[in-house]
Short mmCIF file of C-alpha atoms in Angstrom, two decimals:
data_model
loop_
_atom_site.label_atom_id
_atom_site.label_comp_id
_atom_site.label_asym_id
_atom_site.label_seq_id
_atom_site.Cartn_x
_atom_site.Cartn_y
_atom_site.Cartn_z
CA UNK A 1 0.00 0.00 0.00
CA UNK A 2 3.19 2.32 -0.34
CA UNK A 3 2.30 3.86 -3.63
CA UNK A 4 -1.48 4.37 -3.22
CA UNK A 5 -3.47 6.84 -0.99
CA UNK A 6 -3.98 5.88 2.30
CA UNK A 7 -7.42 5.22 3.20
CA UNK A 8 -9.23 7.21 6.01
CA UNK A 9 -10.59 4.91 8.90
CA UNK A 10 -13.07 6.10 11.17
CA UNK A 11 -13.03 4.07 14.69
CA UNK A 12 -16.43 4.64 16.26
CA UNK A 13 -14.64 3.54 20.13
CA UNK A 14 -11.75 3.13 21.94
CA UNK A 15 -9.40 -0.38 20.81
CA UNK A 16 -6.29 -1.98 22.10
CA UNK A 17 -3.67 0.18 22.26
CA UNK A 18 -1.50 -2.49 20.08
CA UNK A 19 -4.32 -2.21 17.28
CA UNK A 20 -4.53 1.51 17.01
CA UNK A 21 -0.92 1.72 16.66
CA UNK A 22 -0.75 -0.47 13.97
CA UNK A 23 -3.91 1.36 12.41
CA UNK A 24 -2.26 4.78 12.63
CA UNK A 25 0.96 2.95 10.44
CA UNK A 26 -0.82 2.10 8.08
CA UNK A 27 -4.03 4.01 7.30
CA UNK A 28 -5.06 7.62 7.96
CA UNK A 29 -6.84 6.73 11.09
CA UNK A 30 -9.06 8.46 13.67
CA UNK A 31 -9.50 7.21 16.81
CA UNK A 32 -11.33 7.47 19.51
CA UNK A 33 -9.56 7.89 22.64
CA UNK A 34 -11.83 8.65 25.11
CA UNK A 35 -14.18 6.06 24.28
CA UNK A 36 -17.61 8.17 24.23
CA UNK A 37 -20.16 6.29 22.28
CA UNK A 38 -20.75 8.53 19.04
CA UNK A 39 -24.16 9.42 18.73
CA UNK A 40 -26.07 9.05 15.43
CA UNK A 41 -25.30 12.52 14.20
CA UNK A 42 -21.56 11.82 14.84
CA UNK A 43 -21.61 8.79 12.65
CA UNK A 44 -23.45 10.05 10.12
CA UNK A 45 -20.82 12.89 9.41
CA UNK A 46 -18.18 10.22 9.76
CA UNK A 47 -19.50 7.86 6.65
CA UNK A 48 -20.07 11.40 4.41
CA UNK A 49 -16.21 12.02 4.70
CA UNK A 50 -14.25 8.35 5.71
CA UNK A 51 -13.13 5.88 2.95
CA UNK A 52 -13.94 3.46 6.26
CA UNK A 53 -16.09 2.97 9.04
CA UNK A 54 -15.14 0.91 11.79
CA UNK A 55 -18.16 0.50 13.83
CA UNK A 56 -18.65 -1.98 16.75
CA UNK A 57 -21.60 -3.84 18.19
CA UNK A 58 -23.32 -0.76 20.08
CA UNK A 59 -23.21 1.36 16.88
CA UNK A 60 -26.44 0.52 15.00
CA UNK A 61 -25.61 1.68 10.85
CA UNK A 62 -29.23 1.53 9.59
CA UNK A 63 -30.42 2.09 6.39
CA UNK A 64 -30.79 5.53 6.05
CA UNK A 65 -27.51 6.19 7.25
CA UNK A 66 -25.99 4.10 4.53
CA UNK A 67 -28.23 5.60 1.78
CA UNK A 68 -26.84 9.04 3.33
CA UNK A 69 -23.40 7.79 3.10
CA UNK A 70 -20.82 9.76 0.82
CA UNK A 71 -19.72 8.15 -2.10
CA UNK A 72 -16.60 7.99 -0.86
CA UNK A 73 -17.50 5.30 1.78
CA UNK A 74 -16.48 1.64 0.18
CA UNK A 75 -15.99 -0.45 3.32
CA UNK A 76 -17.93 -0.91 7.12
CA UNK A 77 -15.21 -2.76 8.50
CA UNK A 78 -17.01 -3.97 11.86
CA UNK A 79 -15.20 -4.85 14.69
CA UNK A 80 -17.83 -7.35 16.07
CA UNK A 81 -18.72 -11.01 15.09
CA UNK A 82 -22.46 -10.06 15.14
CA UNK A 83 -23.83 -8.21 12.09
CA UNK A 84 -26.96 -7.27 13.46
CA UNK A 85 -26.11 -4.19 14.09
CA UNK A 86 -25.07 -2.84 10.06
CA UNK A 87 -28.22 -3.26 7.40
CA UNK A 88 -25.63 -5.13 5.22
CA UNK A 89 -28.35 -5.51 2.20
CA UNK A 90 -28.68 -1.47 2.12
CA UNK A 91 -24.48 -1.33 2.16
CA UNK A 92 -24.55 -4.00 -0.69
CA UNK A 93 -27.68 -1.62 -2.94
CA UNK A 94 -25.12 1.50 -2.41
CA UNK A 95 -21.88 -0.88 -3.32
CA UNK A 96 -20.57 -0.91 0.12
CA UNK A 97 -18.67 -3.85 0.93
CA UNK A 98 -19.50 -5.17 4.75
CA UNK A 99 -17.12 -7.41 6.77
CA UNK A 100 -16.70 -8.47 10.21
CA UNK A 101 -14.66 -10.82 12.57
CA UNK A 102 -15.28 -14.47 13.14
CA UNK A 103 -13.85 -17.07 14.79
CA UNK A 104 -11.64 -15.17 17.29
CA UNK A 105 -14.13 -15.30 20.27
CA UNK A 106 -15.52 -18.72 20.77
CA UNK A 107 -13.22 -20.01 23.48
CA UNK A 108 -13.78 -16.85 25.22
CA UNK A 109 -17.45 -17.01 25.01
CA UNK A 110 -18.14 -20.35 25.78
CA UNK A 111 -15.64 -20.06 28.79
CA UNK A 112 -18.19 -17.23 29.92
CA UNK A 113 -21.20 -19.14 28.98
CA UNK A 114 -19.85 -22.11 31.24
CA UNK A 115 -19.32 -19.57 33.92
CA UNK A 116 -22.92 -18.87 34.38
CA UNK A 117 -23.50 -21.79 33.64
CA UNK A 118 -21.76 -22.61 37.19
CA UNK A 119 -22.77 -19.71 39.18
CA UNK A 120 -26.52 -19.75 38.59
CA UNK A 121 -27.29 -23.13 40.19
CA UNK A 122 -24.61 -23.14 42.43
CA UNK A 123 -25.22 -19.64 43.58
CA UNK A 124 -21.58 -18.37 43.56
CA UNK A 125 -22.26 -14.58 43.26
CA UNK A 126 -24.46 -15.17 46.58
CA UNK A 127 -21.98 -16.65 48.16
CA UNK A 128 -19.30 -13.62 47.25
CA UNK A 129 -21.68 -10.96 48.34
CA UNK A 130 -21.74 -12.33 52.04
CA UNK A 131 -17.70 -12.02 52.59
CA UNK A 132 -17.84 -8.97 50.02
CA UNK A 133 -17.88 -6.51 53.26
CA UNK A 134 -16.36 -8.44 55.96
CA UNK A 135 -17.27 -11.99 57.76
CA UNK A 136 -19.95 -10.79 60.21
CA UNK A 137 -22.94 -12.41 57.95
CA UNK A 138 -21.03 -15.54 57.62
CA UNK A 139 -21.18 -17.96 60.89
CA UNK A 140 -19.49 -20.67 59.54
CA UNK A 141 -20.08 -23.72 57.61
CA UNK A 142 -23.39 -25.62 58.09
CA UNK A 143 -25.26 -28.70 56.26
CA UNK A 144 -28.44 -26.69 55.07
CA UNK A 145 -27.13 -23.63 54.13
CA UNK A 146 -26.46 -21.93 50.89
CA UNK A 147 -27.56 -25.11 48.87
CA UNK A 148 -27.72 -24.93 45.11
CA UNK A 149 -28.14 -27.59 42.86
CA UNK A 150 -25.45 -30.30 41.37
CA UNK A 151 -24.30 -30.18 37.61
CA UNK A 152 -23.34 -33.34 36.93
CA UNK A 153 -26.37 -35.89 35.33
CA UNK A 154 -28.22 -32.79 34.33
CA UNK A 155 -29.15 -31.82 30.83
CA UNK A 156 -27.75 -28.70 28.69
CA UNK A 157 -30.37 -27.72 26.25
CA UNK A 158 -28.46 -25.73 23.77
CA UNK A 159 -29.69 -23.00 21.45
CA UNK A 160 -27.85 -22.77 18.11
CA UNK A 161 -25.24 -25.64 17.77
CA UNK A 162 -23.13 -23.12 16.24
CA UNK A 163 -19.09 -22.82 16.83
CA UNK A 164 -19.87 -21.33 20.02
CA UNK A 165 -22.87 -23.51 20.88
CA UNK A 166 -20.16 -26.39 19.54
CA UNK A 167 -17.37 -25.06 22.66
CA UNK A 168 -20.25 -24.92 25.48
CA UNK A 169 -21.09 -28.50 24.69
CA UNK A 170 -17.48 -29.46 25.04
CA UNK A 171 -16.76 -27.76 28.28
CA UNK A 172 -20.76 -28.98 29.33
CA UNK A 173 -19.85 -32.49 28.47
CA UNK A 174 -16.62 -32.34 30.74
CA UNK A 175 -18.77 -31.28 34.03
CA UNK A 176 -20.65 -34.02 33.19
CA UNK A 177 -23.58 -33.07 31.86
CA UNK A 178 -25.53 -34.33 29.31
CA UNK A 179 -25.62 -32.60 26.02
CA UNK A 180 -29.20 -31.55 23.92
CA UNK A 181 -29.16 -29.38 20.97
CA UNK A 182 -31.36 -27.58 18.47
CA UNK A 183 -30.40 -25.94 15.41
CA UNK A 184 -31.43 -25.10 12.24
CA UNK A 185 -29.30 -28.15 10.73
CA UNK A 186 -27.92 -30.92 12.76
CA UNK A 187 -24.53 -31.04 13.17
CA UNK A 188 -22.18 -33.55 12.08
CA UNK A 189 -21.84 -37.26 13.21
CA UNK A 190 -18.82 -36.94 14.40
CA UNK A 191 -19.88 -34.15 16.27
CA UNK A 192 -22.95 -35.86 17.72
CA UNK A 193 -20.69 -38.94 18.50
CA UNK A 194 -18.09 -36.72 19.88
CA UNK A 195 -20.61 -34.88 22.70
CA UNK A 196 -22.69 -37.72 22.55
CA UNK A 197 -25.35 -35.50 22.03
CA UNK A 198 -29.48 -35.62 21.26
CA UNK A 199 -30.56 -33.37 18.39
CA UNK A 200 -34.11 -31.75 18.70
CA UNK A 201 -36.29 -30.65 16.08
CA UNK A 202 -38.79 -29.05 18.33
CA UNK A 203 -37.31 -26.48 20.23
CA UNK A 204 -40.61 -26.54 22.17
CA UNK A 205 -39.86 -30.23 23.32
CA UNK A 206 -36.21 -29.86 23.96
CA UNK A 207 -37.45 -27.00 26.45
CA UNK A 208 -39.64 -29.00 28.45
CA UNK A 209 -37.13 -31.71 29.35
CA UNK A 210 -33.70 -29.65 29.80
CA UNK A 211 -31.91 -28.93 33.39
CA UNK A 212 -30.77 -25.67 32.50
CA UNK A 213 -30.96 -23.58 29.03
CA UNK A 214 -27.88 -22.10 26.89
CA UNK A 215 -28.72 -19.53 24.34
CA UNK A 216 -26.29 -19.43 21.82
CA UNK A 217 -27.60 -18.42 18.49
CA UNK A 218 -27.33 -15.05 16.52
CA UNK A 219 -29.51 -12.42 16.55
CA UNK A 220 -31.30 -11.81 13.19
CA UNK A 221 -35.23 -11.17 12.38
CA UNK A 222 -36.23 -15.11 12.71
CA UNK A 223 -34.73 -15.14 16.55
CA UNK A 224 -36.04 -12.41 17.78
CA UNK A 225 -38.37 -13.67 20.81
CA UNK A 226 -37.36 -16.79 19.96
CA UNK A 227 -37.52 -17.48 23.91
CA UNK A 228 -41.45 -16.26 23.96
CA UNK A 229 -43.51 -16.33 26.98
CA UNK A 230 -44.86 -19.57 25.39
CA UNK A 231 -41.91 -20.93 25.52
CA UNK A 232 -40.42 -20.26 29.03
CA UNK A 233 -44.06 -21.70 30.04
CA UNK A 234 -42.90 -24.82 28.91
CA UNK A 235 -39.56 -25.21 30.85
CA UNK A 236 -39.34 -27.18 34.49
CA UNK A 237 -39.81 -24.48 37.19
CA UNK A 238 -35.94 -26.36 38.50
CA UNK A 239 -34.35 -25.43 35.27
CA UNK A 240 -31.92 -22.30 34.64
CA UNK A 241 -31.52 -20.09 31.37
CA UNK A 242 -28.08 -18.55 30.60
CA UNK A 243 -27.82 -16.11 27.67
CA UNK A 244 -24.49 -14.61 26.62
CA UNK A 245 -26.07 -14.55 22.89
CA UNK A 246 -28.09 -10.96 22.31
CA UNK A 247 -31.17 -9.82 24.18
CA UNK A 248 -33.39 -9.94 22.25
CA UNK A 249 -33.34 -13.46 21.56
CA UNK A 250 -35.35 -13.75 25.02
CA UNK A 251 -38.43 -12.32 25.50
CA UNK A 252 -37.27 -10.37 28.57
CA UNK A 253 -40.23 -9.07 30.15
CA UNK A 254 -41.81 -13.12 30.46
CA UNK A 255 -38.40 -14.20 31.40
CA UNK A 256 -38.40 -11.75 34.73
CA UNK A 257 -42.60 -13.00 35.63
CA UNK A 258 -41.49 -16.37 35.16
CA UNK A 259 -38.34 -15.31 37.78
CA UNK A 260 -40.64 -13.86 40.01
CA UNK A 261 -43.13 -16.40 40.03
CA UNK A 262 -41.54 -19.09 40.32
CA UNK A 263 -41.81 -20.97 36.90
CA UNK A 264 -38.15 -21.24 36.16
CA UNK A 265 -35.59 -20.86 38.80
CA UNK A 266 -32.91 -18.94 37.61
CA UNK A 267 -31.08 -17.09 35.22
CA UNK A 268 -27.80 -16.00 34.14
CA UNK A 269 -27.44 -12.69 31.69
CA UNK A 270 -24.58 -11.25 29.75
CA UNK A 271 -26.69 -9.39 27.39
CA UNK A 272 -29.87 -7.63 27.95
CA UNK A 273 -33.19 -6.75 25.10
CA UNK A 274 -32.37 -2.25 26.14
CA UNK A 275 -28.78 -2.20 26.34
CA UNK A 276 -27.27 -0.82 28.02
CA UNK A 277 -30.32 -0.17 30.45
CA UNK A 278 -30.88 -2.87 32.37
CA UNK A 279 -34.52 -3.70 33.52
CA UNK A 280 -34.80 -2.75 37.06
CA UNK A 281 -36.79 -5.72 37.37
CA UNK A 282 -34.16 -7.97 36.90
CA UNK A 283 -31.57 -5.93 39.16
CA UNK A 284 -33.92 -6.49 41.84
CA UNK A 285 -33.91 -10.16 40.95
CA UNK A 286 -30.41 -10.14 41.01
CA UNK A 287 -29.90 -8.75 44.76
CA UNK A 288 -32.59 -11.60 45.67
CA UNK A 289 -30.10 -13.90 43.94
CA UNK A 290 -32.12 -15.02 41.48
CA UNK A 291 -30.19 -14.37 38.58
CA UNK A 292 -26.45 -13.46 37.48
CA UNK A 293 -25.94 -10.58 36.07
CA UNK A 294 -23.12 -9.47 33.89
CA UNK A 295 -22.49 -6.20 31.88
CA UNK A 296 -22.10 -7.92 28.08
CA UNK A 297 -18.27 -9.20 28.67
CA UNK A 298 -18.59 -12.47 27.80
CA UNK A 299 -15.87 -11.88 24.73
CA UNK A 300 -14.03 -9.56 26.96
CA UNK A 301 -10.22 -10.50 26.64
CA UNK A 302 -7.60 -8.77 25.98
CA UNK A 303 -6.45 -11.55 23.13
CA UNK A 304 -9.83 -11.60 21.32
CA UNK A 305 -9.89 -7.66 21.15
CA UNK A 306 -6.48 -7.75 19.37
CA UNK A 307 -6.93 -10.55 17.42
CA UNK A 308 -10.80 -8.88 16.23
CA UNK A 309 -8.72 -5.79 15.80
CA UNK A 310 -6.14 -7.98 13.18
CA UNK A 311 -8.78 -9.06 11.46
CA UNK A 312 -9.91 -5.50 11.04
CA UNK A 313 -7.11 -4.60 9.90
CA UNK A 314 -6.56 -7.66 7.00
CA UNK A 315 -9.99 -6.88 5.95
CA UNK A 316 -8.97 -3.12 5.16
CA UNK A 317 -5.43 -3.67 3.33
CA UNK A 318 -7.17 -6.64 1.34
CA UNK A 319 -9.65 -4.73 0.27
CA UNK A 320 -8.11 -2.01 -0.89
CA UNK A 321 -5.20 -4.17 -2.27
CA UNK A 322 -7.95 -4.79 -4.61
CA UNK A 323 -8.72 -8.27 -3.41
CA UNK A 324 -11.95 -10.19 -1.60
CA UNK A 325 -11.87 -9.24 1.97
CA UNK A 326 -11.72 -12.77 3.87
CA UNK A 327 -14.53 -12.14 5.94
CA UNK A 328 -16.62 -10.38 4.00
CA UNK A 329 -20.12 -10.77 5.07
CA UNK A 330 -22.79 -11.14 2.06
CA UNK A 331 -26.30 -9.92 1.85
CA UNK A 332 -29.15 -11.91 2.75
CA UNK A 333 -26.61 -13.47 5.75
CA UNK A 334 -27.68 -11.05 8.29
#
């Protein structure tokens, strides 16, 4: 890229230092440094000016912000796995080429997932929050108290056998617990053989006969509510849900009365349907000890940020080396 004009980058929030460095080397880049979100307006001026936008998961790029675009504007570079968040089919009708960055935060998903996974049932959070300010709540060990419930011989009912749905299994399987998916597909035979896991169909029936819940799917139109109030009906009022997918997958407001009530008998949330307002509802649930709550971090390391922030970057020079970007996301796939 010596002999051609740098592009201009536009990066909507603050990255690893190690990947704005390497940004500023080799495009004409603007960062962010103090990290504000940038509102709509902000954006907007960015993609009438920048050759790329850099957006992450938080910045929604409709529609008419594309069709408002400069002409200038060739590539949405996102820093996220997710594509929810960029209307890829109006960046494709105004020849805008849309890529993200897969495969750099399964481990560190699924090693979140299986963390709520642990401290929902077995109440771990409840148990930090009585030595959080000193000992005087705690009077020592006793038979009956602070009981949750065991992991092993239980069944994981996992949404979306995709490659993170694939590493919960795995790391499920190990605790000893027995593995149910659904998906859109099945997954391989080796796979199945591998986790020794039972393949539903009916997500409705899977439901009804799982320990404890794992949504792992993506976010797009056909997923939204996926987890309706019909559907939490139908789960054991033992079983647990754990979501470190998006939101809206789970119909929140049915998932917190069927908390309350009773009907299911915990939860544990990395994402939430407002971001980043949290229902007060579930806060309140969450001091009862009801559910888990944690503030969307579940791909929070400081290896997958610089690795999504590589990617970023071999998107950009392929692109405008003239070649495909590798993970160039089509339309129709969001």
């Amino acid at each position: 890229m010596t002999n051609k004009k740098r592009p201009t980058v536009y990066l909507t929030r603050k990255l690893p230092d190690l990947v704005e460095t390497r940004m500023r080397e080799l495009f004409e880049a603007e960062l962010n440094i103090e990290d504000a979100p940038r509102t709509e307006a902000e954006l907007l001026a960015a993609m009438q000016r920048v050759d790329v936008l850099v957006p992450t998961v938080t910045d929604r790029i409709t529609a008419s912000m594309i069709e408002q675009a400069g002409p200038q504007l060739k590539l949405i570079a996102g820093f996220s796995n997710g594509i929810d968040h960029i209307d890829v089919d109006a960046a494709a009708r105004k020849g805008i080429t849309v890529t993200n960055t897969p495969n750099v935060l399964t481990e560190d998903s699924a090693d979140m997932t299986m963390a709520l996974v642990l401290a929902v049932p077995r109440r771990l959070v409840e148990g930090t929050r009585v030595l959080a300010n000193g000992s005087e709540d705690w009077r020592g060990w006793s038979p009956t108290w602070m009981l949750g419930r065991r992991l092993s011989g239980k069944r994981i009912g996992i949404v979306g056998m995709g490659r993170i749905g694939t590493a919960v299994a795995r790391r499920a399987k190990a605790f000893g617990l027995s593995i149910h998916y659904h998906n859109r597909k099945r997954v391989s035979p080796a796979t199945e053989a591998e986790l020794e896991a039972t393949f539903w169909d009916s997500l409705d029936q899977m439901l009804a006969r799982v320990d404890i819940v794992s949504v792992n799917c993506p976010s797009t139109p056909a997923t939204y509510h996926l987890i309706s109030a019909r559907r939490l009906a139908l789960m054991q009022p033992t079983s647990y849900i754990v979501n470190t997918a998006r939101g809206d997958i789970i119909d929140e407001a049915a998932m917190i009365e069927c908390l309350r009530q009773g009907k299911i008998a915990g939860a544990g949330l990395d994402v939430f349907e407002n971001e980043p307002a949290v229902n007060p509802k579930l806060i309140k649930l969450a001091k009862e000890g009801r559910v888990v709550l944690l503030p969307h971090m579940s791909s929070a390391t400081i290896e997958g940020r610089i690795d999504m922030g590589d990617k970023v970057i071999i998107n950009i020079r392929a692109f405008y080396d003239g070649h495909r970007p590798p993970n160039r996301v089509l339309p129709g796939r969001a």
